[in-house]
mmCIF file of C-alpha atoms in Angstrom:
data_model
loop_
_atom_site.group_PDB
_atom_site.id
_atom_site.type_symbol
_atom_site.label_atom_id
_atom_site.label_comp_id
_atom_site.label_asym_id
_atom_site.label_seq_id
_atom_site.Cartn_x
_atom_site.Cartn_y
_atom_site.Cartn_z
ATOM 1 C CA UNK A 1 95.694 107.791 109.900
ATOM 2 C CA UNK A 2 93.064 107.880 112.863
ATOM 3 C CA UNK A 3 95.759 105.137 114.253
ATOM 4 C CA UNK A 4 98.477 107.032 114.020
ATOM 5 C CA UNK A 5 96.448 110.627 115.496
ATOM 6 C CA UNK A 6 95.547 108.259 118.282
ATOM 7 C CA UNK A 7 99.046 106.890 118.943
ATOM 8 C CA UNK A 8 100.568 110.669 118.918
ATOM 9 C CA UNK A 9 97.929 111.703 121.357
ATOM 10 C CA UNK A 10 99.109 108.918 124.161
ATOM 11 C CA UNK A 11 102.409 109.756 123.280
ATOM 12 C CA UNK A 12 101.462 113.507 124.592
ATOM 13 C CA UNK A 13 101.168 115.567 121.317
ATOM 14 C CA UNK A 14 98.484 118.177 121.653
ATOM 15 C CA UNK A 15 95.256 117.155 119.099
ATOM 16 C CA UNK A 16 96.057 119.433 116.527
ATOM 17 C CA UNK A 17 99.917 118.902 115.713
ATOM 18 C CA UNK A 18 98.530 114.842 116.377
ATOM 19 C CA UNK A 19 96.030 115.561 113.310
ATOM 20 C CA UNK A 20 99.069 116.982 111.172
ATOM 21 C CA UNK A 21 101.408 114.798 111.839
ATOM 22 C CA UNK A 22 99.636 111.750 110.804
ATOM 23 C CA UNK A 23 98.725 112.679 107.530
ATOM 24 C CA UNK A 24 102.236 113.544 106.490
ATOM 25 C CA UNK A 25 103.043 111.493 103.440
ATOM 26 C CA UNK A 26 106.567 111.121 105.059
ATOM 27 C CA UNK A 27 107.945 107.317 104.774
ATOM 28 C CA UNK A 28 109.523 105.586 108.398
ATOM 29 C CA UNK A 29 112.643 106.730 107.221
ATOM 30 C CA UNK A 30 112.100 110.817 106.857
ATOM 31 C CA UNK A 31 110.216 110.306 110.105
ATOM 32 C CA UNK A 32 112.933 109.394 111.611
ATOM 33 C CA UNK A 33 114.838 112.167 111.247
ATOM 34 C CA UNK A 34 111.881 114.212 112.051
ATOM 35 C CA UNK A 35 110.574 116.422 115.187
ATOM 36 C CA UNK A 36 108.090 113.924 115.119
ATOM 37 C CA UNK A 37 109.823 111.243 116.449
ATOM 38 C CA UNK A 38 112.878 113.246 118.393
ATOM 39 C CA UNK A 39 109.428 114.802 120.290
ATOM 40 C CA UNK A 40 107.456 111.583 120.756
ATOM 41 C CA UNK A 41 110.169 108.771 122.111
ATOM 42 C CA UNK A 42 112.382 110.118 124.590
ATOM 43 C CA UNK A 43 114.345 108.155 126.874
ATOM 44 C CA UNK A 44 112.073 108.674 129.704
ATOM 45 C CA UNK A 45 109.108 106.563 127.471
ATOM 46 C CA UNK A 46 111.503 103.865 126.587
ATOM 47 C CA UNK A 47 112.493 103.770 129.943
ATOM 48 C CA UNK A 48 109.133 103.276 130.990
ATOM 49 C CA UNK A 49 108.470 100.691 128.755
ATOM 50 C CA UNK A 50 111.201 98.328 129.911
ATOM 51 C CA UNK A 51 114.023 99.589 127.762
ATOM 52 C CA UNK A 52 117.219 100.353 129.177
ATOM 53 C CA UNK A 53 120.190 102.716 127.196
ATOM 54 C CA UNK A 54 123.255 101.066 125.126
ATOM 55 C CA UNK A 55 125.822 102.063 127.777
ATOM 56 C CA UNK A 56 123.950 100.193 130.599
ATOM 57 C CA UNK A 57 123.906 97.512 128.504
ATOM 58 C CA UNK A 58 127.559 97.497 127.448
ATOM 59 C CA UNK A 59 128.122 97.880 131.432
ATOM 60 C CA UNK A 60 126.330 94.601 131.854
ATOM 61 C CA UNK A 61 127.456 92.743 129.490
ATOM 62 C CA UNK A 62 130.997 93.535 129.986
ATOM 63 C CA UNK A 63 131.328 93.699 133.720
#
């Protein structure tokens, strides 16, 4: 849990939505789905972390 708290926080959730969210008993799969996740990966992070969208992709692979 103090993992996940910390993880939430450097994703930019404030400390006390951090706390609640990582002691939901939710499995990966309900988290998905979530505002946990729709709030805390957003194309601007992935970008940032080397990830590019499936349409660039298609566009490089096919032209």
């Amino acid at each position: 849990m103090k993992r996940k708290r910390k993880n939430l926080i450097r994703l930019g959730i404030n400390k006390v939505q951090a706390y609640a969210w990582s002691r939901t008993r939710m499995r990966d799969w309900a988290v998905a789905q979530s505002p946990i996740l729709r709030t805390t990966t957003t194309e601007k992070c992935l970008r940032k972390r080397g990830y590019i969208s499936m349409l660039e992709h298609y566009h490089k692979v096919k032209f």
